[in-house]
Short mmCIF file of C-alpha atoms and ligand atoms in Angstrom, two decimals:
data_model
loop_
_atom_site.label_atom_id
_atom_site.label_comp_id
_atom_site.label_asym_id
_atom_site.label_seq_id
_atom_site.Cartn_x
_atom_site.Cartn_y
_atom_site.Cartn_z
CA UNK A 88 48.47 87.03 44.23
CA UNK A 89 51.96 86.55 42.80
CA UNK A 90 52.93 89.09 40.20
CA UNK A 91 53.60 87.86 36.69
CA UNK A 92 56.83 89.46 35.42
CA UNK A 93 56.78 87.49 32.18
CA UNK A 94 54.07 89.77 30.82
CA UNK A 95 54.93 92.96 28.99
CA UNK A 96 53.04 94.75 31.76
CA UNK A 97 53.68 92.93 35.06
CA UNK A 98 50.36 92.45 36.83
CA UNK A 99 48.29 90.36 39.19
CA UNK A 100 44.93 91.15 37.57
CA UNK A 101 45.03 88.51 34.84
CA UNK A 102 45.49 91.20 32.23
CA UNK A 103 46.16 88.57 29.54
CA UNK A 104 42.51 87.49 29.63
CA UNK A 105 41.32 90.94 28.51
CA UNK A 106 42.71 91.68 25.03
CA UNK A 107 41.10 95.12 24.64
CA UNK A 108 42.40 96.36 27.96
CA UNK A 109 45.85 94.88 27.31
CA UNK A 110 46.00 96.68 23.96
CA UNK A 111 44.92 100.00 25.49
CA UNK A 112 47.49 99.75 28.28
CA UNK A 113 50.21 98.65 25.85
CA UNK A 114 49.54 101.86 23.96
CA UNK A 115 49.73 103.92 27.14
CA UNK A 116 52.97 102.18 28.29
CA UNK A 117 55.37 103.81 25.77
CA UNK A 118 53.81 107.18 26.47
CA UNK A 119 54.40 106.66 30.17
CA UNK A 120 58.03 105.70 29.45
CA UNK A 121 58.43 108.80 27.30
CA UNK A 122 57.04 110.95 30.14
CA UNK A 123 59.45 109.24 32.61
CA UNK A 124 62.39 109.83 30.27
CA UNK A 125 61.50 113.47 29.66
CA UNK A 126 60.52 114.63 33.12
CA UNK A 127 61.40 111.80 35.55
CA UNK A 128 64.60 111.74 37.65
CA UNK A 129 67.51 113.28 35.77
CA UNK A 130 70.53 111.31 34.53
CA UNK A 131 69.36 107.94 35.83
CA UNK A 132 69.00 105.71 32.77
CA UNK A 133 72.29 103.88 33.22
CA UNK A 134 72.36 103.74 37.03
CA UNK A 135 72.23 100.48 38.97
CA UNK A 136 70.14 101.14 42.06
CA UNK A 137 69.53 98.82 45.00
CA UNK A 138 65.73 98.88 44.75
CA UNK A 139 62.77 97.13 46.25
CA UNK A 140 60.45 95.58 43.68
CA UNK A 141 57.00 94.18 44.43
CA UNK A 142 56.81 90.44 43.73
CA UNK A 143 53.53 89.64 45.46
CA UNK A 144 50.56 91.60 46.76
CA UNK A 145 50.25 89.52 49.93
CA UNK A 146 51.12 91.54 53.07
CA UNK A 147 54.55 90.72 54.59
CA UNK A 148 56.91 89.30 52.04
CA UNK A 149 55.85 91.15 48.93
CA UNK A 150 59.17 92.73 48.07
CA UNK A 151 62.47 91.74 46.52
CA UNK A 152 65.64 93.85 46.95
CA UNK A 153 68.33 93.90 44.31
CA UNK A 154 70.26 96.11 41.91
CA UNK A 155 68.05 97.25 39.06
CA UNK A 156 69.17 99.30 36.11
CA UNK A 157 66.83 102.27 36.17
CA UNK A 158 66.05 101.95 32.47
CA UNK A 159 64.98 98.33 33.09
CA UNK A 160 62.63 99.04 36.00
CA UNK A 161 59.32 97.19 35.50
CA UNK A 162 56.21 99.16 36.43
CA UNK A 163 53.02 97.18 36.72
CA UNK A 164 49.53 96.76 38.08
CA UNK A 165 49.20 95.29 41.56
CA UNK A 166 46.01 95.05 43.57
CA UNK A 167 45.65 93.74 47.12
CA UNK A 168 43.83 90.39 47.33
CA UNK A 169 40.07 90.44 46.96
CA UNK A 170 38.19 90.02 50.25
CA UNK A 171 35.29 87.65 49.63
CA UNK A 172 31.99 89.01 50.95
CA UNK A 173 33.33 92.58 51.18
CA UNK A 174 30.50 95.10 51.59
CA UNK A 175 29.91 98.81 51.07
CA UNK A 176 30.50 99.94 54.65
CA UNK A 177 29.00 103.47 54.76
CA UNK A 178 26.57 105.83 53.10
CA UNK A 179 23.25 105.10 51.43
CA UNK A 180 24.38 101.69 50.10
CA UNK A 181 25.75 100.42 53.41
CA UNK A 182 25.44 96.63 53.64
CA UNK A 183 25.24 96.00 49.88
CA UNK A 184 27.98 93.86 48.29
CA UNK A 185 30.98 95.97 47.25
CA UNK A 186 30.79 96.96 43.57
CA UNK A 187 33.04 95.22 41.05
CA UNK A 188 31.85 97.58 38.29
CA UNK A 189 31.35 101.34 38.35
CA UNK A 190 27.80 102.27 39.37
CA UNK A 191 26.60 104.30 36.36
CA UNK A 192 25.11 107.16 38.34
CA UNK A 193 28.37 107.74 40.27
CA UNK A 194 30.69 107.42 37.32
CA UNK A 195 31.68 111.09 36.99
CA UNK A 196 32.44 111.53 40.70
CA UNK A 197 34.41 108.30 40.89
CA UNK A 198 36.45 109.23 37.84
CA UNK A 199 37.15 112.63 39.31
CA UNK A 200 38.46 111.10 42.56
CA UNK A 201 40.70 108.68 40.67
CA UNK A 202 42.00 111.44 38.39
CA UNK A 203 42.76 113.74 41.34
CA UNK A 204 44.59 110.94 43.15
CA UNK A 205 46.40 109.87 39.96
CA UNK A 206 47.50 113.42 39.17
CA UNK A 207 49.51 113.75 42.39
CA UNK A 208 51.74 110.77 41.58
CA UNK A 209 53.51 111.99 38.43
CA UNK A 210 53.48 115.50 39.90
CA UNK A 211 55.70 114.46 42.80
CA UNK A 212 58.15 112.77 40.41
CA UNK A 213 58.34 115.98 38.40
CA UNK A 214 58.84 118.04 41.55
CA UNK A 215 61.78 115.84 42.61
CA UNK A 216 63.41 115.57 39.19
CA UNK A 217 66.58 117.54 40.00
CA UNK A 218 67.29 116.30 43.51
CA UNK A 219 69.66 113.50 42.48
CA UNK A 220 72.23 116.15 41.58
CA UNK A 221 72.52 117.36 45.18
CA UNK A 222 72.05 114.17 47.20
CA UNK A 223 73.47 114.18 50.75
CA UNK A 224 74.56 110.52 50.48
CA UNK A 225 74.23 107.37 48.36
CA UNK A 226 71.77 106.00 50.90
CA UNK A 227 69.52 109.04 50.42
CA UNK A 228 69.95 108.96 46.65
CA UNK A 229 68.70 105.39 46.60
CA UNK A 230 65.73 106.33 48.76
CA UNK A 231 64.84 109.18 46.41
CA UNK A 232 64.81 106.83 43.42
CA UNK A 233 62.79 104.27 45.37
CA UNK A 234 60.15 106.91 46.05
CA UNK A 235 60.23 108.05 42.41
CA UNK A 236 59.73 104.60 40.87
CA UNK A 237 56.93 103.83 43.32
CA UNK A 238 55.14 107.12 42.59
CA UNK A 239 55.45 106.10 38.93
CA UNK A 240 53.80 102.81 39.85
CA UNK A 241 51.03 104.64 41.71
CA UNK A 242 50.36 106.48 38.48
CA UNK A 243 50.06 103.05 36.81
CA UNK A 244 47.60 102.04 39.53
CA UNK A 245 45.24 104.91 38.73
CA UNK A 246 45.79 104.68 34.95
CA UNK A 247 44.77 101.01 35.16
CA UNK A 248 41.48 101.89 36.87
CA UNK A 249 40.77 104.59 34.28
CA UNK A 250 41.48 102.25 31.37
CA UNK A 251 39.73 99.23 32.83
CA UNK A 252 36.52 100.84 34.06
CA UNK A 253 35.90 104.17 32.29
CA UNK A 254 36.09 103.42 28.58
CA UNK A 255 37.02 106.20 26.22
CA UNK A 256 36.92 109.07 28.70
CA UNK A 257 39.05 106.99 31.08
CA UNK A 258 41.66 106.61 28.34
CA UNK A 259 41.55 110.37 27.71
CA UNK A 260 42.02 111.08 31.40
CA UNK A 261 44.95 108.63 31.61
CA UNK A 262 46.51 110.49 28.70
CA UNK A 263 45.95 113.85 30.40
CA UNK A 264 47.78 112.54 33.50
CA UNK A 265 50.91 112.41 31.33
CA UNK A 266 50.32 115.88 29.88
CA UNK A 267 49.79 118.14 32.90
CA UNK A 268 53.03 119.36 34.45
CA UNK A 269 53.86 120.41 37.99
CA UNK A 270 54.12 124.20 38.15
CA UNK A 271 53.19 124.74 34.49
CA UNK A 272 51.14 127.93 34.23
CA UNK A 273 49.20 126.65 31.19
CA UNK A 274 48.58 123.06 32.23
CA UNK A 275 49.35 122.66 35.95
CA UNK A 276 48.77 119.69 38.23
CA UNK A 277 45.33 119.72 39.89
CA UNK A 278 46.15 120.33 43.57
CA UNK A 279 48.15 123.26 44.93
CA UNK A 280 50.91 121.43 46.83
CA UNK A 281 51.83 119.54 43.67
CA UNK A 282 52.67 122.72 41.81
CA UNK A 283 55.10 123.94 44.49
CA UNK A 284 58.79 123.42 43.78
CA UNK A 285 60.88 120.90 45.73
CA UNK A 286 64.20 122.65 45.18
CA UNK A 287 66.31 121.10 47.95
CA UNK A 288 66.51 118.06 50.20
CA UNK A 289 65.10 119.82 53.24
CA UNK A 290 61.97 120.44 51.13
CA UNK A 291 62.06 116.80 50.00
CA UNK A 292 62.11 115.46 53.55
CA UNK A 293 59.40 117.95 54.61
CA UNK A 294 57.35 116.89 51.58
CA UNK A 295 57.70 113.18 52.31
CA UNK A 296 56.91 113.82 55.97
CA UNK A 297 53.89 116.11 55.50
CA UNK A 298 52.55 115.67 51.98
CA UNK A 299 53.04 111.91 51.67
CA UNK A 300 51.17 111.69 54.97
CA UNK A 301 48.21 113.37 53.25
CA UNK A 302 48.67 110.56 50.72
CA UNK A 303 48.29 108.06 53.56
CA UNK A 304 45.07 109.65 54.83
CA UNK A 305 43.52 110.09 51.39
CA UNK A 306 44.47 106.55 50.32
CA UNK A 307 43.07 105.13 53.56
CA UNK A 308 39.79 106.94 52.85
CA UNK A 309 39.71 105.68 49.26
CA UNK A 310 40.63 102.17 50.48
CA UNK A 311 37.23 102.23 52.25
CA UNK A 312 35.48 102.79 48.90
CA UNK A 313 32.49 100.67 47.95
CA UNK A 314 34.08 100.40 44.49
CA UNK A 315 36.19 97.34 45.22
CA UNK A 316 38.91 97.73 42.54
CA UNK A 317 39.71 101.21 43.92
CA UNK A 318 39.80 99.85 47.45
CA UNK A 319 42.14 97.00 46.52
CA UNK A 320 44.40 99.31 44.50
CA UNK A 321 44.71 101.77 47.38
CA UNK A 322 45.34 99.03 49.92
CA UNK A 323 48.39 97.89 47.99
CA UNK A 324 49.58 101.48 47.43
CA UNK A 325 49.47 102.05 51.18
CA UNK A 326 52.14 99.41 51.75
CA UNK A 327 54.46 101.47 49.52
CA UNK A 328 53.33 104.81 50.93
CA UNK A 329 54.40 103.77 54.45
CA UNK A 330 58.00 103.63 53.25
CA UNK A 331 57.79 107.13 51.75
CA UNK A 332 56.68 108.52 55.08
CA UNK A 333 59.50 106.62 56.79
CA UNK A 334 61.92 108.43 54.49
CA UNK A 335 60.41 111.79 55.50
CA UNK A 336 60.27 110.92 59.15
CA UNK A 337 63.78 109.50 59.41
CA UNK A 338 65.21 112.21 57.14
CA UNK A 339 63.81 114.97 59.36
CA UNK A 340 64.94 113.14 62.50
CA UNK A 341 68.48 112.95 61.12
CA UNK A 342 68.48 116.67 60.25
CA UNK A 343 67.25 117.64 63.73
CA UNK A 344 69.84 115.28 65.25
CA UNK A 345 72.68 116.89 63.33
CA UNK A 346 71.53 120.38 64.33
CA UNK A 347 71.29 119.33 67.96
CA UNK A 348 74.77 117.76 67.85
CA UNK A 349 76.08 121.11 66.60
CA UNK A 350 74.14 123.03 69.30
CA UNK A 351 75.77 120.81 71.94
CA UNK A 352 79.23 121.14 70.38
CA UNK A 353 79.05 124.97 70.04
CA UNK A 354 77.05 125.42 73.24
CA UNK A 355 74.88 127.82 71.26
CA UNK A 356 71.63 127.78 69.33
CA UNK A 357 72.38 131.06 67.57
CA UNK A 358 71.36 130.61 63.90
CA UNK A 359 74.43 132.35 62.48
CA UNK A 360 76.78 130.24 64.63
CA UNK A 361 75.02 127.05 63.58
CA UNK A 362 74.88 128.00 59.92
CA UNK A 363 78.63 128.57 60.03
CA UNK A 364 78.91 124.92 61.13
CA UNK A 365 77.04 123.80 58.00
CA UNK A 366 73.85 122.75 59.80
CA UNK A 367 70.31 124.07 59.56
CA UNK A 368 69.25 126.16 62.56
CA UNK A 369 65.96 125.40 64.30
CA UNK A 370 64.33 128.71 63.28
CA UNK A 371 64.84 127.86 59.61
CA UNK A 372 63.48 124.35 60.17
CA UNK A 373 60.41 125.91 61.82
CA UNK A 374 59.78 128.20 58.82
CA UNK A 375 60.01 125.26 56.39
CA UNK A 376 57.73 123.25 58.67
CA UNK A 377 55.18 126.13 58.69
CA UNK A 378 55.18 126.21 54.89
CA UNK A 379 54.88 122.48 54.24
CA UNK A 380 52.29 121.96 56.95
CA UNK A 381 50.06 124.77 55.71
CA UNK A 382 50.34 123.78 52.04
CA UNK A 383 49.38 120.24 53.06
CA UNK A 384 46.41 121.52 55.12
CA UNK A 385 44.93 122.81 51.86
CA UNK A 386 45.11 119.34 50.29
CA UNK A 387 42.15 118.25 52.39
CA UNK A 388 39.85 120.70 50.55
CA UNK A 389 37.23 123.09 51.95
CA UNK A 390 36.17 122.73 55.58
CA UNK A 391 32.57 122.38 54.43
CA UNK A 392 32.22 120.54 51.15
CA UNK A 393 29.18 119.21 49.38
CA UNK A 394 31.56 117.17 47.18
CA UNK A 395 32.88 115.37 50.26
CA UNK A 396 29.30 114.76 51.46
CA UNK A 397 28.35 113.28 48.09
CA UNK A 398 31.48 111.10 47.89
CA UNK A 399 30.59 109.69 51.32
CA UNK A 400 26.85 109.24 51.03
CA UNK A 401 27.24 107.52 47.66
CA UNK A 402 29.81 105.08 49.11
CA UNK A 403 32.78 106.29 47.04
CA UNK A 404 35.14 107.69 49.70
CA UNK A 405 34.97 106.85 53.39
CA UNK A 406 36.58 108.24 56.53
CA UNK A 407 39.99 107.26 57.87
CA UNK A 408 39.53 103.78 59.39
CA UNK A 409 35.80 103.90 58.63
CA UNK A 410 35.05 100.38 59.78
CA UNK A 411 36.70 100.95 63.17
CA UNK A 412 34.42 103.93 63.92
CA UNK A 413 31.44 103.15 66.13
CA UNK A 414 28.54 105.14 64.67
CA UNK A 415 25.78 104.80 62.08
CA UNK A 416 28.17 105.26 59.08
CA UNK A 417 25.52 107.47 57.51
CA UNK A 418 26.15 110.71 59.45
CA UNK A 419 22.68 111.99 58.77
CA UNK A 420 22.13 113.55 62.21
CA UNK A 421 25.67 114.21 63.40
CA UNK A 422 27.58 117.47 63.39
CA UNK A 423 31.27 118.37 63.53
CA UNK A 424 33.16 121.49 64.68
CA UNK A 425 34.65 123.80 62.07
CA UNK A 426 36.33 127.17 62.50
CA UNK A 427 35.24 130.55 61.30
CA UNK A 428 36.39 134.09 61.97
CA UNK A 429 33.93 136.04 64.10
CA UNK A 430 34.61 139.43 65.73
CA UNK A 431 38.28 139.17 64.90
CA UNK A 432 38.72 135.73 66.45
CA UNK A 433 38.62 132.12 65.33
CA UNK A 434 35.58 130.45 66.85
CA UNK A 435 34.31 126.88 66.57
CA UNK A 436 30.87 126.45 65.04
CA UNK A 437 29.02 123.31 64.07
CA UNK A 438 28.53 122.01 60.56
CA UNK A 439 26.70 118.85 59.47
CA UNK A 440 29.24 116.04 59.89
CA UNK A 441 28.51 114.83 56.37
CA UNK A 442 29.63 118.15 54.92
CA UNK A 443 32.61 118.49 57.27
CA UNK A 444 34.36 115.28 56.23
CA UNK A 445 37.36 117.12 54.78
CA UNK A 446 37.79 118.87 58.13
CA UNK A 447 37.50 115.58 60.01
CA UNK A 448 40.20 113.99 57.85
CA UNK A 449 42.37 117.09 58.27
CA UNK A 450 42.03 116.78 62.07
CA UNK A 451 42.91 113.06 61.97
CA UNK A 452 45.98 113.95 59.94
CA UNK A 453 47.03 116.72 62.36
CA UNK A 454 47.11 114.24 65.29
CA UNK A 455 49.39 111.95 63.31
CA UNK A 456 51.69 114.76 62.11
CA UNK A 457 51.95 116.15 65.66
CA UNK A 458 53.03 112.75 66.96
CA UNK A 459 55.92 112.83 64.46
CA UNK A 460 56.90 116.39 65.42
CA UNK A 461 56.94 115.44 69.11
CA UNK A 462 59.51 112.76 68.26
CA UNK A 463 61.80 115.49 66.83
CA UNK A 464 61.28 117.50 70.01
CA UNK A 465 62.51 114.61 72.11
CA UNK A 466 65.86 114.96 70.32
CA UNK A 467 65.87 118.72 70.97
CA UNK A 468 64.97 118.16 74.64
CA UNK A 469 68.16 116.19 75.10
CA UNK A 470 70.33 119.28 74.44
CA UNK A 471 68.37 121.17 77.10
CA UNK A 472 67.79 124.47 75.30
CA UNK A 473 64.03 124.58 75.81
CA UNK A 474 63.31 125.12 72.08
CA UNK A 475 60.53 123.25 70.30
CA UNK A 476 59.34 122.68 66.77
CA UNK A 477 55.60 123.09 66.43
CA UNK A 478 52.93 122.66 63.79
CA UNK A 479 51.34 126.02 63.04
CA UNK A 480 47.62 126.45 63.63
CA UNK A 481 45.55 124.76 60.91
CA UNK A 482 44.14 128.15 59.85
CA UNK A 483 47.62 129.60 59.17
CA UNK A 484 48.52 130.48 55.55
CA UNK A 485 45.51 128.81 53.96
CA UNK A 486 44.66 129.13 50.27
CA UNK A 487 41.65 126.78 50.11
CA UNK A 488 38.34 127.05 51.98
CA UNK A 489 36.79 129.94 53.92
CA UNK A 490 39.92 130.44 56.06
CA UNK A 491 41.82 131.39 52.90
CA UNK A 492 40.40 134.87 53.30
CA UNK A 493 41.61 135.24 56.90
CA UNK A 494 45.00 136.42 58.15
CA UNK A 495 45.88 134.00 60.93
CA UNK A 496 49.27 133.76 62.64
CA UNK A 497 50.93 130.40 63.45
CA UNK A 498 49.45 130.51 66.97
CA UNK A 499 45.90 130.87 65.66
CA UNK A 500 45.42 134.60 66.33
CA UNK A 501 43.56 136.58 63.69
CA UNK A 502 45.75 139.56 62.75
CA UNK A 503 45.45 142.35 60.19
CA UNK A 504 46.58 141.69 56.64
CA UNK A 505 49.34 144.29 57.16
CA UNK A 506 50.59 142.60 60.33
CA UNK A 507 50.57 139.25 58.56
CA UNK A 508 52.65 140.59 55.68
CA UNK A 509 55.02 142.36 58.07
CA UNK A 510 55.70 139.03 59.80
CA UNK A 511 55.82 136.82 56.73
CA UNK A 512 59.60 136.49 56.91
CA UNK A 513 59.44 135.31 60.53
CA UNK A 514 56.93 132.61 59.65
CA UNK A 515 57.76 131.32 56.18
CA UNK A 516 61.09 130.57 54.47
CA UNK A 517 62.75 133.71 53.14
CA UNK A 518 64.84 134.05 50.01
CA UNK A 519 67.89 134.11 52.32
CA UNK A 520 66.80 130.86 54.00
CA UNK A 521 66.39 129.19 50.64
CA UNK A 522 69.75 130.48 49.48
CA UNK A 523 71.40 129.17 52.64
CA UNK A 524 69.76 125.75 52.34
CA UNK A 525 70.71 125.65 48.64
CA UNK A 526 74.32 126.46 49.59
CA UNK A 527 74.43 123.27 51.71
CA UNK A 528 73.26 121.06 48.87
CA UNK A 529 76.52 119.57 47.58
CA UNK A 530 76.52 116.12 46.03
CA UNK A 531 77.87 113.39 48.33
CA UNK A 532 78.20 109.99 46.63
CA UNK A 533 81.09 108.28 48.45
CA UNK A 534 79.63 105.21 50.22
CA UNK A 535 79.19 105.85 53.96
CA UNK A 536 79.74 109.62 53.70
CA UNK A 537 77.03 112.17 54.58
CA UNK A 538 76.58 115.89 54.01
CA UNK A 539 77.32 118.18 56.97
CA UNK A 540 73.67 118.97 57.71
CA UNK A 541 72.28 115.45 58.14
CA UNK A 542 73.24 112.60 60.49
CA UNK A 543 73.72 109.07 59.11
CA UNK A 544 70.71 106.77 59.50
CA UNK A 545 70.62 104.29 62.38
CA UNK A 546 70.69 101.39 59.92
CA UNK A 547 70.87 100.72 56.20
CA UNK A 548 68.27 99.37 53.77
CA UNK A 549 67.23 95.72 54.06
CA UNK A 550 69.91 94.96 56.69
CA UNK A 551 72.68 96.26 54.39
CA UNK A 552 75.32 98.41 56.11
CA UNK A 553 75.01 102.19 56.00
CA UNK A 554 78.15 102.38 53.81
CA UNK A 555 76.74 99.91 51.26
CA UNK A 556 77.06 100.98 47.63
CA UNK A 557 73.34 101.70 47.19
CA UNK A 558 73.81 103.26 43.76
CA UNK A 559 76.40 102.17 41.20
CA UNK A 560 77.32 104.70 38.57
CA UNK A 561 78.78 102.09 36.20
N1 LIG B 133 44.45 122.72 45.43
O1 LIG B 133 34.75 120.99 47.59
P1 LIG B 133 36.21 121.15 47.77
C1 LIG B 133 49.19 111.74 47.51
C2 LIG B 133 39.43 122.33 44.52
S1 LIG B 133 48.36 113.08 48.19
C3 LIG B 133 43.74 123.10 44.36
O2 LIG B 133 36.69 121.50 49.10
P2 LIG B 133 36.67 118.42 47.61
C4 LIG B 133 50.63 111.90 47.29
C5 LIG B 133 38.53 121.13 44.32
O3 LIG B 133 39.13 120.22 43.39
C6 LIG B 133 46.66 112.59 48.19
N2 LIG B 133 42.41 122.93 44.24
O4 LIG B 133 36.96 119.88 47.26
C7 LIG B 133 51.42 112.56 48.23
C8 LIG B 133 37.28 121.77 43.80
O5 LIG B 133 37.47 122.14 42.46
P3 LIG B 133 36.27 122.21 41.41
C9 LIG B 133 45.91 112.94 46.92
C10 LIG B 133 41.77 122.36 45.29
O6 LIG B 133 36.36 117.81 46.31
C11 LIG B 133 52.78 112.73 47.98
C12 LIG B 133 37.19 123.06 44.60
O7 LIG B 133 38.56 123.34 45.00
N3 LIG B 133 44.61 112.30 46.90
O8 LIG B 133 48.62 110.75 47.24
O9 LIG B 133 35.77 118.24 48.76
C13 LIG B 133 53.36 112.23 46.83
C14 LIG B 133 36.25 122.93 45.77
O10 LIG B 133 36.86 122.17 46.79
C15 LIG B 133 42.43 121.95 46.44
C16 LIG B 133 43.45 112.96 47.05
O11 LIG B 133 43.40 114.15 47.18
C17 LIG B 133 43.84 122.16 46.50
N4 LIG B 133 44.57 121.80 47.57
O12 LIG B 133 38.09 117.94 48.19
C18 LIG B 133 52.55 111.58 45.90
C19 LIG B 133 42.21 112.10 47.08
N5 LIG B 133 41.52 121.43 47.30
O13 LIG B 133 35.75 120.81 41.27
C20 LIG B 133 51.20 111.39 46.13
C21 LIG B 133 41.23 112.42 46.01
C22 LIG B 133 40.33 121.52 46.69
O14 LIG B 133 35.28 123.14 41.98
N6 LIG B 133 40.72 113.80 46.08
N7 LIG B 133 40.48 122.06 45.48
O15 LIG B 133 36.95 122.69 40.13
C23 LIG B 133 39.75 114.21 46.91
O16 LIG B 133 39.27 113.48 47.74
C24 LIG B 133 39.25 115.62 46.77
O17 LIG B 133 39.36 115.99 45.43
C25 LIG B 133 40.00 116.67 47.63
C26 LIG B 133 39.26 118.01 47.52
C27 LIG B 133 40.08 116.21 49.08
C28 LIG B 133 41.40 116.93 47.13
#
């Protein structure tokens, strides 16, 4: 499972033995590099960055840390080891050997899942393109570039599957992944959250906390796939994804810590007083949280979805931790609660579990996200002001699914459209909030120094000190 870096495209899939595939990917490679140069992280070509590079796909011990010139970074194709005897573990084909080739009748659906997953990866790089100019520290700048190169590699992961298993239309789709652009009105990225801007580092940490966590749940579901190459690809991607969520989680913890330090020092939680100290007040953090949480809720799709039912029953996309669930893995007779608005209230009704798989995954995600938010609240508890950060209700500010038509406040009350609009500025970031957060975003690149609004991390990367020179400007 060691990765061969002597090849033009580093890989652990014995690419050299397949001339046609090698040629196709070698044609895609310069186009990828052109995309990276045009729309990837700004002004990075000549930087030396202390990066983690995958050297093996075996769990524990797959990474090497060293300075890498960004222009020399080697993207490649890495799949987790094959599990002999692996089976399709759910749906109509449960118990059959996992597929090593695409089942012809499921080709279009499988391609669509891979394209949707693949599209998010370059999108996030595009969204984060400008952030290097306003980094709060060298440590954070290095983490941003680590996320960016790995999202680039996740694009490689999906482009490989398209090239290797879908022939001509796979090649066309891999090409289209390099052509859509986040936020472009003519040719946008596929999913809503990936067309939203990430204009500042608070948004970046919220994104890596909330939206990368959707990545975890979707990748875990795809890692259950009966199509073994997709499963193995996603299993390796998950090892990288964990680090992206760590960046979101620790970044948000450090922001909350800094705010709480200022609350203790000023003996006040008044937003204007705190803003004058150069920290982000809790009310502003709550509004950003409401936005990022609700945008991420939409990424799970409609509450009731025949697509999701088909993906499951045909063995293409499972549930989170499918094999640990104790049921029939067919879901033919089960049901699952979903919400609808009735008589001006949200009420739970039952839908067939097979059709409610998006809702089930959304609920699994919410438990995980809430556990992270409760860790921030433990920091707030220590300053004894009784405030809390809280995930809004899952029906708040929805754009996808039947709840998109409802006006629901963050506590889950159905309100009139007028009342919702009248309160928008209490619930979601305002232009003034964004301007204030933007005003904090100065560039801090002196080793060991941090911007006013974020505490230093508890420890550095790979046992290096916090004041290590994580990025060298040459
Ligand atoms: N925005 O039947 P429905 C990550 C579309 S993040 C816009 O409910 P389905 C990462 C839908 O496409 C993980 N459109 O959908 C994180 C469909 O359109 P068509 C990404 C949306 O298929 C950070 C229509 O609405 N991976 O890795 O059940 C950084 C009907 O919808 C949205 C995946 O998502 C939306 N939010 O479920 C980097 C996994 N939602 O066909 C990376 C692969 C739905 O009628 N994707 N629509 O034109 C899937 O499993 C499914 O496509 C979805 C949607 C769960 C996304």
